[in-house]
Coordinates of C-alpha atoms and ligand atoms in Angstrom, one line a residue:
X1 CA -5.7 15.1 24.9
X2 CA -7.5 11.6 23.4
X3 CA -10.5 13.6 22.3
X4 CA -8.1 16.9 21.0
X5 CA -6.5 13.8 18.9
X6 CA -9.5 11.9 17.9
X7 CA -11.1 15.0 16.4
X8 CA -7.8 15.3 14.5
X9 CA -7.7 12.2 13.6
X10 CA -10.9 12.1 11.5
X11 CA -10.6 15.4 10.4
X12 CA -13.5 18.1 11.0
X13 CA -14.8 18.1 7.5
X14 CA -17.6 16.3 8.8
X15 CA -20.1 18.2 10.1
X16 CA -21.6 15.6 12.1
X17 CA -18.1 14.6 14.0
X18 CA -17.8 18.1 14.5
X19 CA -20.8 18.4 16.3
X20 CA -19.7 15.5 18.9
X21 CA -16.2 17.0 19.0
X22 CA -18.0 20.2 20.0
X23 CA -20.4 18.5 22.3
X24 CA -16.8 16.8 23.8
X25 CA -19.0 13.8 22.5
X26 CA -16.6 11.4 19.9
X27 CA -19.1 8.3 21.1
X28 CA -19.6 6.2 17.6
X29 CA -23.5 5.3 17.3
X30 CA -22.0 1.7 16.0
X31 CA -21.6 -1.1 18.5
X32 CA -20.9 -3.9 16.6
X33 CA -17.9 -6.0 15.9
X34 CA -15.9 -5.3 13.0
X35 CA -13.1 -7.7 10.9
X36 CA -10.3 -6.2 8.5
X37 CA -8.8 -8.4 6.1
X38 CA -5.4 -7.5 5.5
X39 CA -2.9 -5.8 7.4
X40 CA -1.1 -3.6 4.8
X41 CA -1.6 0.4 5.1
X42 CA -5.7 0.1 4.5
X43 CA -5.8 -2.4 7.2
X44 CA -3.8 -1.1 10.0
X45 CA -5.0 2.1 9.2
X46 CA -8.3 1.3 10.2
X47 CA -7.5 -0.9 12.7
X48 CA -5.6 1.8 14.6
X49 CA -8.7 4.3 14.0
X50 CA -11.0 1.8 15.3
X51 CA -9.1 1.5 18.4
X52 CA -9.2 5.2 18.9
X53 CA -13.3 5.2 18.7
X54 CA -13.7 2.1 20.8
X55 CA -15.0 0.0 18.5
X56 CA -14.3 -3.8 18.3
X57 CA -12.3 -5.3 15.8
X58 CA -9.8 -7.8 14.5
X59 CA -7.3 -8.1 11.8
X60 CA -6.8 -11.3 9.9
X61 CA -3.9 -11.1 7.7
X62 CA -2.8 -14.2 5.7
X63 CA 0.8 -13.6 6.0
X64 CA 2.8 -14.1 9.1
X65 CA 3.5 -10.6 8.9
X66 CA 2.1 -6.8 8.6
X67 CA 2.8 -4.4 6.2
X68 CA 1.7 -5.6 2.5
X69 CA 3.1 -3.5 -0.1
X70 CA 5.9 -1.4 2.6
X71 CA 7.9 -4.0 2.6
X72 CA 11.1 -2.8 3.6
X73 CA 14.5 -4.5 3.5
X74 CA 17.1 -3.3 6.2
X75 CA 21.0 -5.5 5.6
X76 CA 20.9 -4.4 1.9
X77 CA 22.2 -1.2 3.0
X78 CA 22.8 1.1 5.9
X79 CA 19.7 2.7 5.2
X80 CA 16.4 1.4 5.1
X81 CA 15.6 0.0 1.3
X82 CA 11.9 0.4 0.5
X83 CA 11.0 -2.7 -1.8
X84 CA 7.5 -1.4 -2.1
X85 CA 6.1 2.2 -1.5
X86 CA 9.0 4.6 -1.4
X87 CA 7.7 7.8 -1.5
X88 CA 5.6 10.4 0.2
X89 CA 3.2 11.7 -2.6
X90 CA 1.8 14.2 -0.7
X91 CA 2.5 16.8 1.9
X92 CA 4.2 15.9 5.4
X93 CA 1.1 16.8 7.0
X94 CA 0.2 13.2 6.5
X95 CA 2.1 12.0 9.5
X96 CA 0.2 13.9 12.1
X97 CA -3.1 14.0 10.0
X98 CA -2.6 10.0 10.2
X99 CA -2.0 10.0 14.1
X100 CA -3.5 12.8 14.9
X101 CA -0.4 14.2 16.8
X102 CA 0.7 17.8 15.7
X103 CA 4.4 16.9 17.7
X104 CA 5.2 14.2 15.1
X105 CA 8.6 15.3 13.4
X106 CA 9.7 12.8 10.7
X107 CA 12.8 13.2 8.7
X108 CA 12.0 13.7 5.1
X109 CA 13.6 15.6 1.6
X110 CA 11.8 16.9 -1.0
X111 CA 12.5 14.7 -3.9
X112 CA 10.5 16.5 -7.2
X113 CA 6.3 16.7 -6.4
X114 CA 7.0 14.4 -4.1
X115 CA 9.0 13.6 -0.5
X116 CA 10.9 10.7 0.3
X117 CA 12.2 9.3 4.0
X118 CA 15.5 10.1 5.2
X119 CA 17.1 6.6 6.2
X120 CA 13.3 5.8 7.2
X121 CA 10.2 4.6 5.5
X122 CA 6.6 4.0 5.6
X123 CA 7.1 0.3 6.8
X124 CA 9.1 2.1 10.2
X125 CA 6.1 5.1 10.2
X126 CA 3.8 2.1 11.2
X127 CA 5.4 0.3 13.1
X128 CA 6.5 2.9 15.4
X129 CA 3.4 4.9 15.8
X130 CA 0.4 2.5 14.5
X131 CA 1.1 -0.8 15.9
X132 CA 1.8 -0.4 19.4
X133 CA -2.0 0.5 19.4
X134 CA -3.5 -2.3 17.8
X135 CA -0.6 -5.2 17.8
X136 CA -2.8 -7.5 19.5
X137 CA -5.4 -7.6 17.6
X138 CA -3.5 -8.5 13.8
X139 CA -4.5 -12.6 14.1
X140 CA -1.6 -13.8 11.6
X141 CA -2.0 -16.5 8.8
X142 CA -5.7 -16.4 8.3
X143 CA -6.4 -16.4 4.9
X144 CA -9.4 -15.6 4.3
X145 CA -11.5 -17.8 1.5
X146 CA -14.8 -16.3 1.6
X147 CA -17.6 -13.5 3.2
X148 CA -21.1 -14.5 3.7
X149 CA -23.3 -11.2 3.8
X150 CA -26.6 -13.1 3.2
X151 CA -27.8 -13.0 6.8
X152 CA -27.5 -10.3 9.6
X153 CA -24.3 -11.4 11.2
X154 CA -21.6 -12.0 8.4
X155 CA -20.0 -15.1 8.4
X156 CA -15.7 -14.8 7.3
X157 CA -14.4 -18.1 6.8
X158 CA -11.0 -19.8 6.5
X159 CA -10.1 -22.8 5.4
X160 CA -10.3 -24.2 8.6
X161 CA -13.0 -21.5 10.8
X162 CA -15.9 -19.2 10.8
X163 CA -15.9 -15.9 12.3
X164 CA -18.9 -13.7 12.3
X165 CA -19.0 -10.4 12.7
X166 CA -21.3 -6.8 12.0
X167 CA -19.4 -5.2 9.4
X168 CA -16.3 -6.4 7.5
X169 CA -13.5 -4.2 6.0
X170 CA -11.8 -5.5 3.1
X171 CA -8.4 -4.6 2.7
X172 CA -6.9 -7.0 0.4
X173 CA -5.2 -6.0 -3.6
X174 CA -7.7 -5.7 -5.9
X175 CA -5.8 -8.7 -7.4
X176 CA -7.4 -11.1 -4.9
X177 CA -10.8 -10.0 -5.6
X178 CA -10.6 -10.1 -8.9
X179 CA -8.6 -13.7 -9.2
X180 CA -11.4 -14.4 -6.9
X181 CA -9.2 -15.9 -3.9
X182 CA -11.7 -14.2 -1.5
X183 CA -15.6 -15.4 -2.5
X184 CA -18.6 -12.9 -1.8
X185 CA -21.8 -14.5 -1.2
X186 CA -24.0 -13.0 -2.8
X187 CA -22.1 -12.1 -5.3
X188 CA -20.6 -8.1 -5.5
X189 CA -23.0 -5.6 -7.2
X190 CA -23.1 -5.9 -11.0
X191 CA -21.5 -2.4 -11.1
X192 CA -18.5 -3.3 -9.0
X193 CA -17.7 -6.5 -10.9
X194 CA -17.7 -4.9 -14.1
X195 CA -15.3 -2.0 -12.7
X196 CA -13.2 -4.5 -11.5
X197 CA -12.9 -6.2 -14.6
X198 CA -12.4 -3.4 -16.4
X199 CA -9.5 -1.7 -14.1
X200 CA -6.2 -2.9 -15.5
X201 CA -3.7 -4.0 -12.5
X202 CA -0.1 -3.3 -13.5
X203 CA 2.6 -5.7 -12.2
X204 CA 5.4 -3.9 -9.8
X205 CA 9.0 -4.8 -9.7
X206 CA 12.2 -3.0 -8.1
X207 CA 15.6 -3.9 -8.0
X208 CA 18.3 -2.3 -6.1
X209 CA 21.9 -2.6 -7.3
X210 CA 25.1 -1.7 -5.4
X211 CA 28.2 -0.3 -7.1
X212 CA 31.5 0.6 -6.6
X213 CA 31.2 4.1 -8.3
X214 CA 28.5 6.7 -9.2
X215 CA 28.8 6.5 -12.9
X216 CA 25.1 7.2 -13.8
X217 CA 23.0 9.7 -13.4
X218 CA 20.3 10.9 -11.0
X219 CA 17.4 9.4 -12.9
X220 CA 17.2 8.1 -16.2
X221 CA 13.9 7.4 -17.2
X222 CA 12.6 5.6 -20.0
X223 CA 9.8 6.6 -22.5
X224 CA 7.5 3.7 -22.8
X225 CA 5.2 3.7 -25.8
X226 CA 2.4 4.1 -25.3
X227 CA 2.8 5.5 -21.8
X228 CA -0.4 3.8 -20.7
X229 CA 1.7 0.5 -20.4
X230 CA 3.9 1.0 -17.5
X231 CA 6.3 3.5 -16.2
X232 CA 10.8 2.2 -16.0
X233 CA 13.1 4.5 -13.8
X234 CA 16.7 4.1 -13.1
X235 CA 17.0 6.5 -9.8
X236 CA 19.7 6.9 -7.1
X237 CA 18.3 5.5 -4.4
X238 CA 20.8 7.0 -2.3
X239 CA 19.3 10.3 -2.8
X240 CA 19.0 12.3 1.2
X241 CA 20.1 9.0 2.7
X242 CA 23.0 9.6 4.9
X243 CA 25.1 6.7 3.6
X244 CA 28.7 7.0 1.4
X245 CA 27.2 3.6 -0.7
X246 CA 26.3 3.8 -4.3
X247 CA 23.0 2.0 -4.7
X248 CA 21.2 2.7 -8.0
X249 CA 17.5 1.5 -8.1
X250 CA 15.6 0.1 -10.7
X251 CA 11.2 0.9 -10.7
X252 CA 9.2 -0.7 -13.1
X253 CA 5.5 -1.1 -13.3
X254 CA 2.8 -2.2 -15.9
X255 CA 4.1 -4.3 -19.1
X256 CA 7.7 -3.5 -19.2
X257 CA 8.1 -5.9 -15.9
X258 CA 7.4 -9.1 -18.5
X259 CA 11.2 -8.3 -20.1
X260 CA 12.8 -9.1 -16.5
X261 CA 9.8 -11.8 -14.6
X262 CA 10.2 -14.5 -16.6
X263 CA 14.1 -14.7 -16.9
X264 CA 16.0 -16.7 -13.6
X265 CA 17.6 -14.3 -11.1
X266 CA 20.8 -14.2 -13.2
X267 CA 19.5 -13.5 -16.3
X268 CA 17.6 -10.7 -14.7
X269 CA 21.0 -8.6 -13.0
X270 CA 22.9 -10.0 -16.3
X271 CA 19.9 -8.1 -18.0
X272 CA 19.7 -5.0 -16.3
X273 CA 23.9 -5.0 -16.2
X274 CA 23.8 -5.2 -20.1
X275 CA 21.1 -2.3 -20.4
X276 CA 23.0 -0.3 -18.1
X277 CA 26.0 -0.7 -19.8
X278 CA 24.8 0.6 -23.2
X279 CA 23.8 3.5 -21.6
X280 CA 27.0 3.8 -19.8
X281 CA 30.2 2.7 -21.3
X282 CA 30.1 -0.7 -19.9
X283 CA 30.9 1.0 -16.3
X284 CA 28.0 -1.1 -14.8
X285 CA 29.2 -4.9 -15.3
X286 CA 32.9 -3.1 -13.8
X287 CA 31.9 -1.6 -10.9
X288 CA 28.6 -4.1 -9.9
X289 CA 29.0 -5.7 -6.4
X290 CA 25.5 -7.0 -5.2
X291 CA 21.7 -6.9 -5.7
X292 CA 18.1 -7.4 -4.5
X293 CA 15.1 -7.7 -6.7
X294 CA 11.8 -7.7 -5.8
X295 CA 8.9 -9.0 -7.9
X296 CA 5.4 -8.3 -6.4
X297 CA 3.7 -10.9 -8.6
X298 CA 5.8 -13.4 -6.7
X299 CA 4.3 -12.7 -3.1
X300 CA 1.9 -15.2 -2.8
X301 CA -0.8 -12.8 -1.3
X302 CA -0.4 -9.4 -3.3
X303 CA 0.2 -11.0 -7.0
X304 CA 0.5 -7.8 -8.1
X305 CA 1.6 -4.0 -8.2
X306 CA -1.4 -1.7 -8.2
X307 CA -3.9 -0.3 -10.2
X308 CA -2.8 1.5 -13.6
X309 CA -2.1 5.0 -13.3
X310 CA -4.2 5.3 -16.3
X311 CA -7.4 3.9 -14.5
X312 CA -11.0 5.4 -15.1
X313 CA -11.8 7.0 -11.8
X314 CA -15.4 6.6 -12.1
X315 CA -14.1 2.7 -12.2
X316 CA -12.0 3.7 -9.0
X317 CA -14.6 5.4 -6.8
X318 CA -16.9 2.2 -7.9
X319 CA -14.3 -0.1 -6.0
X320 CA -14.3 2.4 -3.0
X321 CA -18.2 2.1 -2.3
X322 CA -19.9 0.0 0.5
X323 CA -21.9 -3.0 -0.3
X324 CA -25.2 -3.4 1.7
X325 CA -24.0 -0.9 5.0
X326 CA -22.2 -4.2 5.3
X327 CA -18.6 -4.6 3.5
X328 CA -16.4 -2.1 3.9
X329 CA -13.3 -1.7 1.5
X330 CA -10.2 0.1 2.5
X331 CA -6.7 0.4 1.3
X332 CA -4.4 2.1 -1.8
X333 CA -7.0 1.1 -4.0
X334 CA -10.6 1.6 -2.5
X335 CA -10.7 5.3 -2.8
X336 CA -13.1 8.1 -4.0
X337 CA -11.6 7.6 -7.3
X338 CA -9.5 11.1 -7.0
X339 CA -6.6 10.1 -6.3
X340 CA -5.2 6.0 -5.5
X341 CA -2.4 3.3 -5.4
X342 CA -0.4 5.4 -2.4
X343 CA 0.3 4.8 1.1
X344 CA -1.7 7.9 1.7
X345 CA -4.5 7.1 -0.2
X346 CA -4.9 3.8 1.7
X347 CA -4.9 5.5 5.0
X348 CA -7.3 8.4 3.6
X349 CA -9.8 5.3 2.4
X350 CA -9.8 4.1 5.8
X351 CA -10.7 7.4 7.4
X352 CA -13.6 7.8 5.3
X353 CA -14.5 3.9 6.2
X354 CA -14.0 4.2 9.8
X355 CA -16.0 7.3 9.7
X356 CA -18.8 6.0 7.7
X357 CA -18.7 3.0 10.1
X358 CA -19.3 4.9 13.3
X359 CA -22.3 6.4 12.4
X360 CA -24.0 3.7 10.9
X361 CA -26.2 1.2 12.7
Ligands
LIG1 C1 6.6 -1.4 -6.7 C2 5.7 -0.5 -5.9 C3 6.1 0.8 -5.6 C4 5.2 1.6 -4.9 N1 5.7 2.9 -4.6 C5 4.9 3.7 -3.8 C6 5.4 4.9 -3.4 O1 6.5 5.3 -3.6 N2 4.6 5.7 -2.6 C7 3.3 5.3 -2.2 O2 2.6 6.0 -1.5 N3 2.8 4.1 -2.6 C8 3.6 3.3 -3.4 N4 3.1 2.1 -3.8 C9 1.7 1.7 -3.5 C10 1.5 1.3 -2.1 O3 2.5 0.4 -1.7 C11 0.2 0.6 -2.0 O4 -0.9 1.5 -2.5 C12 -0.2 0.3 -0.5 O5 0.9 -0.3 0.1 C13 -1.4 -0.6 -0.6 O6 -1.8 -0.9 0.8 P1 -3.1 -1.8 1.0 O7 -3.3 -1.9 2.4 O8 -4.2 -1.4 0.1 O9 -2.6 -3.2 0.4 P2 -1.4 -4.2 0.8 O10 -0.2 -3.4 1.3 O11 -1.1 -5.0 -0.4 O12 -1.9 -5.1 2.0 C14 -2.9 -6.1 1.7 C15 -2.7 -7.2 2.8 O13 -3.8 -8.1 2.6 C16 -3.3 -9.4 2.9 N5 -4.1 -10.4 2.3 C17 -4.2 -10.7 0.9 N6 -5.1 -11.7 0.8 C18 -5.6 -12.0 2.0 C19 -6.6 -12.9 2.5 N7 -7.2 -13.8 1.6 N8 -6.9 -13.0 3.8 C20 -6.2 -12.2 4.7 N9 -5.3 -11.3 4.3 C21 -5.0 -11.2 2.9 C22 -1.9 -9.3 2.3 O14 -1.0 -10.3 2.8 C23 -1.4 -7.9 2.6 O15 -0.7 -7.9 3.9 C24 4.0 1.2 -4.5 C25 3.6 -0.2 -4.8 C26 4.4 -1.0 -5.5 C27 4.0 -2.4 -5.7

């Protein structure tokens, strides 16, 4: 049944693993030790398909937590609310593709292109059936400062210890490469620093609000100008939950978050309250009872939202590629620069990663 699911788990497309699978034969050809930096869906997504091949590794995440960007916030409400990724944007197969487990049933609704969880979310996905397999092995508040690559072994310091290890998957927002919080030494490739110079990272902000009546409407959603600035939603974000609340959220991304960030928590709800009453015959500020905001740029190691919508993918699939056989980069925004910024585009990066990784030397 382990092999069954580890030729599932990395999927067949490669002709090479299906060879082994064939042979009954999943043995990687890599022996090494590997570190991930950052345990948000890239990292534990290669952390848990590491396990599965055998291979060494650790997780150093500078937080005293896992999860990253599925934050999730569960008193709010009587259903779970997602602070960070809420939806499925893609099919359900994702679940067992991700676990490799056909038998996986998880509650979901169709919610336009997309899915969304039913009194669930991604955050709950992993902790239920990623982490029990590799929950030893997240080391928490580690930040890492800086990756040596110069010699064979590669050196990952903190401030206050070296690690060395074979290979190193990187894991962290493009935001803390690019504000340089993590050093490389050398120095990226030329090409990768100028994509990520050139990639635009949007700012991410959500705020849920509970009122005392449904006065709005499903989704109101406003036309930015010009669209490549951001995206603003007002949605029900009770929508397939099995609650009797009325909780309306608030999803912004890109520039429009600068007309809420720099205002104190008041001004922000007073803000929103205002805008919502214009649209709504004041209904808002008379029915409003409580709220929760949360503003990415404020965690201390994210500092952002994600990647612009609008991105170049030839800029994209440049952040995705390996450095020297050596670093590794995994995660929403590491992909092959088809598709990124999701939950399952982070755990697709680290399939291809992990896959790349145990064939090489
Ligand atoms: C507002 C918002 C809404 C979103 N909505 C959706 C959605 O509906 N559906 C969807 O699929 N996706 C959504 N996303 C995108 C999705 O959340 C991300 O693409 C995904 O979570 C990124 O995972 P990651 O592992 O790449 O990074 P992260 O989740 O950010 O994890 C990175 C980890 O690295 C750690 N770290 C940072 N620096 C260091 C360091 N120096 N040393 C060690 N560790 C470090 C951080 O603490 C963090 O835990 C949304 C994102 C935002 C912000």
């Amino acid at each position: 049944k382990e092999f069954i699911k580890a030729c599932a788990l990395f999927g067949l497309a490669n002709p090479l693993l299906l060879t082994f699978c064939k042979e009954g034969n999943i043995k990687p050809s890599f022996k090494g030790k590997v570190i991930i930096i950052g345990a948000g869906a890239g990292g534990l997504s290669a952390g848990y398909l590491l396990s599965k091949s055998g291979i060494e590794y650790e997780i150093f995440e500078a937080s005293s937590n896992y999860g990253g960007r599925m934050k999730i916030n569960k008193t709010f409400a009587d259903f779970t609310i997602p602070l960070g990724a809420e939806w499925i944007e893609t099919n359900e197969n994702i679940f067992k593709n991700t676990i490799g487990d056909s038998s996986i049933n998880i509650n979901t609704i169709k919610d336009g292109e997309d899915y969304k969880f039913i009194n669930y979310s991604w955050l709950e996905f992993f902790q239920d059936h990623i982490i029990p397999s590799i929950s030893d092995k997240i080391k928490y508040n580690k930040v890492v400062k800086s990756i040596n690559y110069n010699e064979k072994n590669i050196i990952i310091s903190t401030e206050t210890e070296n690690t060395t290890s074979d290979k190193v998957i990187v894991s962290v927002p493009l935001k803390i490469i690019k504000d340089k919080d993590i050093t490389f030494n050398p120095e990226l490739p030329l090409s990768k620093i100028k994509s990520i110079n050139r990639l635009e990272i949007w700012d991410g902000y959500k705020v849920f609000i509970e009122f005392s009546n449904k006065f709005y409407d499903d989704e109101f959603k406003f036309n930015i100008t010009p669209k490549t600035d951001g995206e603003k939603i007002y949605y029900d974000a009770t929508y397939g939950q099995n609650t009797s609340k009325n909780i309306l959220g608030l999803f912004v991304v890109g520039k429009p978050v600068n007309d809420y960030i720099f205002l104190s928590e008041n001004e922000q709800i007073n803000k929103i309250l205002s805008e919502l009453d214009n649209i709504y015959d004041n209904q808002a500020s008379n029915n409003y009872k409580k709220h929760i905001i949360q503003n990415w740029r404020n965690e201390k190691y994210i500092k952002s939202g994600y990647i612009s919508d609008f991105s170049d993918w030839k800029d994209v699939k440049e952040l995705g590629k390996t450095v020297n056989n050596k670093i590794y980069f995994s995660g929403g925004a590491y992909t092959d620069g088809e598709d990124w910024v999701s939950i399952h585009t982070a755990i697709e990066s680290a399939k291809n990663k992990v896959n790349e990784i145990m064939f090489s030397n």
